[in-house]
mmCIF file of C-alpha atoms in Angstrom:
data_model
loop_
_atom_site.group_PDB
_atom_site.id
_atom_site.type_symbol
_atom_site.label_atom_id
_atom_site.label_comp_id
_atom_site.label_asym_id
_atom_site.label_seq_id
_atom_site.Cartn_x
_atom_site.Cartn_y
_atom_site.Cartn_z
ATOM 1 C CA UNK A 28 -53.232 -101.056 21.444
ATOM 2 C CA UNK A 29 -56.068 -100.198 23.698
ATOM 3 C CA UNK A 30 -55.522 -103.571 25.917
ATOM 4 C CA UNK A 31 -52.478 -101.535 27.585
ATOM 5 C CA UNK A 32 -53.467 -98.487 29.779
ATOM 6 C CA UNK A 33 -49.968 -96.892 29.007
ATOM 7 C CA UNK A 34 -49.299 -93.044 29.404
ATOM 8 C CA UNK A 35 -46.472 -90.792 30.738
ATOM 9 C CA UNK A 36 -45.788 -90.569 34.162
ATOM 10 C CA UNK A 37 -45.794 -87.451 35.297
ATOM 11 C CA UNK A 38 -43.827 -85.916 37.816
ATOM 12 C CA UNK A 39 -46.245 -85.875 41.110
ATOM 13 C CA UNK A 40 -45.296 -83.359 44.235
ATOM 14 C CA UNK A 41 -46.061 -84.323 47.387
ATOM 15 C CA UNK A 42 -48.893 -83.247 49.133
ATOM 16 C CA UNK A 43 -46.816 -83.375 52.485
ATOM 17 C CA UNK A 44 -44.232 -81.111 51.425
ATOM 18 C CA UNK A 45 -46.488 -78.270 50.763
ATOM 19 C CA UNK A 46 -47.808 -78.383 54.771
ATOM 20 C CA UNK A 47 -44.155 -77.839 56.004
ATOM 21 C CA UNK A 48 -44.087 -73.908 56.352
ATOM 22 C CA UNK A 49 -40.840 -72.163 54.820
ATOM 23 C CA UNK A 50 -39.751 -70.839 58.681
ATOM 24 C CA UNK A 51 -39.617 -75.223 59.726
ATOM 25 C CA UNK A 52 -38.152 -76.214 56.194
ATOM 26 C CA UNK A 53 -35.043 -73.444 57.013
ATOM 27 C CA UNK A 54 -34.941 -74.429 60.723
ATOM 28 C CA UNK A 55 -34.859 -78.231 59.947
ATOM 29 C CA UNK A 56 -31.957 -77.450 57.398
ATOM 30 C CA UNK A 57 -29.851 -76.137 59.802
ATOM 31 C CA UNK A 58 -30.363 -78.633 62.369
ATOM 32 C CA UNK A 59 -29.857 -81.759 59.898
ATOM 33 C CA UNK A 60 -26.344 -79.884 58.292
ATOM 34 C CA UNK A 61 -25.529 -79.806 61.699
ATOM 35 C CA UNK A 62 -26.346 -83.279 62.610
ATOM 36 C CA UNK A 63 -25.390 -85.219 59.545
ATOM 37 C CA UNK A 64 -22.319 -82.911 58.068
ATOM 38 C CA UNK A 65 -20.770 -80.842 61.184
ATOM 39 C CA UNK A 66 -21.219 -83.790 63.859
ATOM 40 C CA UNK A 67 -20.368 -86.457 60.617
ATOM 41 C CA UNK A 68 -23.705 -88.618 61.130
ATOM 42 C CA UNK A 69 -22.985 -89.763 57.576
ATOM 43 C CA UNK A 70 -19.928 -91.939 58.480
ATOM 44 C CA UNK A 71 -22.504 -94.360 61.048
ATOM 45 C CA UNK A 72 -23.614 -97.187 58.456
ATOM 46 C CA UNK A 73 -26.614 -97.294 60.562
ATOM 47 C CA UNK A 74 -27.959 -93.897 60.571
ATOM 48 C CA UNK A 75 -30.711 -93.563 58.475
ATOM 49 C CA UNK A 76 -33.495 -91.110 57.948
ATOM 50 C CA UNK A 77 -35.607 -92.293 61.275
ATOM 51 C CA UNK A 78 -32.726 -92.210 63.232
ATOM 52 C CA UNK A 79 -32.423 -88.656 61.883
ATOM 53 C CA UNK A 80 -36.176 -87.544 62.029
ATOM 54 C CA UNK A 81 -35.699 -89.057 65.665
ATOM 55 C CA UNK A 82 -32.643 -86.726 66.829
ATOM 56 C CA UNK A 83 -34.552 -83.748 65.713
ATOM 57 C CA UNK A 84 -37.865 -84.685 66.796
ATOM 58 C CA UNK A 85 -39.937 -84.328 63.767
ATOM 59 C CA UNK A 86 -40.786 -87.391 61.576
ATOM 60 C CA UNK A 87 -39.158 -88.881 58.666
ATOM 61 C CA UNK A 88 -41.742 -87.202 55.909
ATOM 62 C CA UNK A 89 -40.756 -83.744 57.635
ATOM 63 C CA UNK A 90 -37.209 -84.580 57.050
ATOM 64 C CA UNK A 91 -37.861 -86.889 53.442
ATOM 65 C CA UNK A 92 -39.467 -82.977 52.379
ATOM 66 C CA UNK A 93 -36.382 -80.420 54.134
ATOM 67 C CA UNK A 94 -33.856 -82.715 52.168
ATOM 68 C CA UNK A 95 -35.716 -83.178 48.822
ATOM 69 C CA UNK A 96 -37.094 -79.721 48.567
ATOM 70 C CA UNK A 97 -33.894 -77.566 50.146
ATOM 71 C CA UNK A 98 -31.157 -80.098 48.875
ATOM 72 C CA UNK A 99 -33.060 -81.219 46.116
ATOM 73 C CA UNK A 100 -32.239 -85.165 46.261
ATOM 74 C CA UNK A 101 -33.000 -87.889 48.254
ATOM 75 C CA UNK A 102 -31.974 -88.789 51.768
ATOM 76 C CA UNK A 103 -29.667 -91.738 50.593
ATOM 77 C CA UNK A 104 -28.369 -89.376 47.864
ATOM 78 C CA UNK A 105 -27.813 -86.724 50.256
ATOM 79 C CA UNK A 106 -25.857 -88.787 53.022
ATOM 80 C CA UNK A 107 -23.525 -90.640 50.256
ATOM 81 C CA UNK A 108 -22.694 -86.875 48.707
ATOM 82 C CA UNK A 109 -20.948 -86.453 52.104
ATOM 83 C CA UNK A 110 -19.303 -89.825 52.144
ATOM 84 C CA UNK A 111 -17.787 -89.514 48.744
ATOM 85 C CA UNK A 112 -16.360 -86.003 49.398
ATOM 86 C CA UNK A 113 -14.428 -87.307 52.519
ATOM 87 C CA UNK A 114 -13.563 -90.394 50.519
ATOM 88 C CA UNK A 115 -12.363 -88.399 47.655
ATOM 89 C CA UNK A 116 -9.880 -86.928 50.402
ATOM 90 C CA UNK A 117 -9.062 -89.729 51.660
ATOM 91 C CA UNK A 118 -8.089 -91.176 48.397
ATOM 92 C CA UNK A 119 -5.704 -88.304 47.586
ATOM 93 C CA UNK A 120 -4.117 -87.813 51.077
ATOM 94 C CA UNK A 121 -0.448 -89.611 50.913
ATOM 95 C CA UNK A 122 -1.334 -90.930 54.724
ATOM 96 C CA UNK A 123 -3.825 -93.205 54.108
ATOM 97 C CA UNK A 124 -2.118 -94.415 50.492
ATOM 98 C CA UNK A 125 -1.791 -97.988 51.627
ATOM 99 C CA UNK A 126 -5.533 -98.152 52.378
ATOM 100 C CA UNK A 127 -7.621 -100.799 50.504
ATOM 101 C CA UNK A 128 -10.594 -98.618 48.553
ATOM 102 C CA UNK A 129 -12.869 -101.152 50.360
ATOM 103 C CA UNK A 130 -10.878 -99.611 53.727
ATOM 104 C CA UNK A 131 -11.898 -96.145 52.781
ATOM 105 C CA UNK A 132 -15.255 -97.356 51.757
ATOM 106 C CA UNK A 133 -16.034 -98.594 55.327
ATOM 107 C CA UNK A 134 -14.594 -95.528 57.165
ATOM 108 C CA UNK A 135 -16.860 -93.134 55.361
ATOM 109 C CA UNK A 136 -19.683 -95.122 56.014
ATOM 110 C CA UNK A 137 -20.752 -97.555 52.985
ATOM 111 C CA UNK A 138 -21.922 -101.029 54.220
ATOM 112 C CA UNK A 139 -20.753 -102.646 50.543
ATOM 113 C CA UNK A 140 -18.442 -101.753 48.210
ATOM 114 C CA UNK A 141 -20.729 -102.089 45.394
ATOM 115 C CA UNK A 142 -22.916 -98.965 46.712
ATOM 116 C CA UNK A 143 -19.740 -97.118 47.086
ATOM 117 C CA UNK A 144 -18.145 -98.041 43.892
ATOM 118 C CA UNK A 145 -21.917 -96.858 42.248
ATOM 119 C CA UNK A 146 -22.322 -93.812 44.298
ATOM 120 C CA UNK A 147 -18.767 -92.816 44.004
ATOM 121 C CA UNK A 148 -19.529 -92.957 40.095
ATOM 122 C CA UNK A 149 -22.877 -91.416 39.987
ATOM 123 C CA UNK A 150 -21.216 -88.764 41.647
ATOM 124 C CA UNK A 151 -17.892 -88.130 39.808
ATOM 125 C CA UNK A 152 -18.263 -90.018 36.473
ATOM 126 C CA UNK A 153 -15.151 -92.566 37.653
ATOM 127 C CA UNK A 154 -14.259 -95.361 39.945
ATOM 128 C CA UNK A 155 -12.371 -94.890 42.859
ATOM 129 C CA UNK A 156 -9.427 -96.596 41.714
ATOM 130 C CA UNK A 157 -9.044 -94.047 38.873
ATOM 131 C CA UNK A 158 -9.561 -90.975 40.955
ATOM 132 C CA UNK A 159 -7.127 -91.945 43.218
ATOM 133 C CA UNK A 160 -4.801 -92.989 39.991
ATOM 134 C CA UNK A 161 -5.682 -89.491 38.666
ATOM 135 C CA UNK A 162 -4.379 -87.504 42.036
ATOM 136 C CA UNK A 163 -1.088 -89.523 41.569
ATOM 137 C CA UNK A 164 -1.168 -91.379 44.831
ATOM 138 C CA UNK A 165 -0.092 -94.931 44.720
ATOM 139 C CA UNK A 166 0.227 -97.312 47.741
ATOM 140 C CA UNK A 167 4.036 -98.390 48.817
ATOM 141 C CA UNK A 168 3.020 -101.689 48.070
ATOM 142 C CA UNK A 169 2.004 -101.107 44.852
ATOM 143 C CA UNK A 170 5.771 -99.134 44.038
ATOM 144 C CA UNK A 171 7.522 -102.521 45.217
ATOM 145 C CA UNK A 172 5.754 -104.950 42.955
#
């Protein structure tokens, strides 16, 4: 047993997130809800954390510690909450019923369908397909078949 250095990992906090005061942490929540939510940043397959930290002029471990310690999750996880909320409206609403799920996928800003299909089910607990099932909205070309 003792050839295996094996213990518990414990849960480390980042020394960086302790040196962004409260007053910044509140300021660069505002600004990145307004960025990333209000002005739909989320959508742009391309727009990742840098891109971010580069809009509001700060650096990425400023905005890595805003979005970790004020929305408690990750960037990534933070970004694809917003994408599955408007894709879980887009899913239900009867004017975009004849849109492929790997349509909606792309116009809320996945790159692959696997990361939506995963996302969409870390965050709901189904597949896309199913919620859409559930909200009763079928495509016209599914009713002809």
């Amino acid at each position: 047993m003792a050839k295996y250095n094996i213990s518990e990992r414990k849960e480390k906090d980042a020394a960086y997130r302790t040196l962004v005061s409260p007053a910044l942490m509140d300021e660069l929540k505002e600004k990145i809800l307004g960025l990333v939510v209000m002005q739909k940043k989320y959508k742009d397959k391309n727009y990742s954390a840098k891109k971010l930290s580069e809009d509001l002029g700060t650096n990425t471990r400023y905005v890595s510690a805003v979005v970790n310690v004020r929305f408690h999750m990750n960037y990534t996880s933070f970004v694809n909450k917003y994408r599955i909320e408007e894709a879980m409206s887009i899913l239900t609403d009867k004017r975009y019923q004849d849109l492929r799920i790997e349509e909606v996928s792309d116009m809320v800003g996945f790159s692959n369908r696997q990361s939506f299909y995963a996302s969409f089910y870390k965050l709901t607990g189904i597949t896309p397909r199913e919620y859409r099932q559930q909200h009763g909205v079928t495509s016209t070309k599914q009713k002809k078949k």
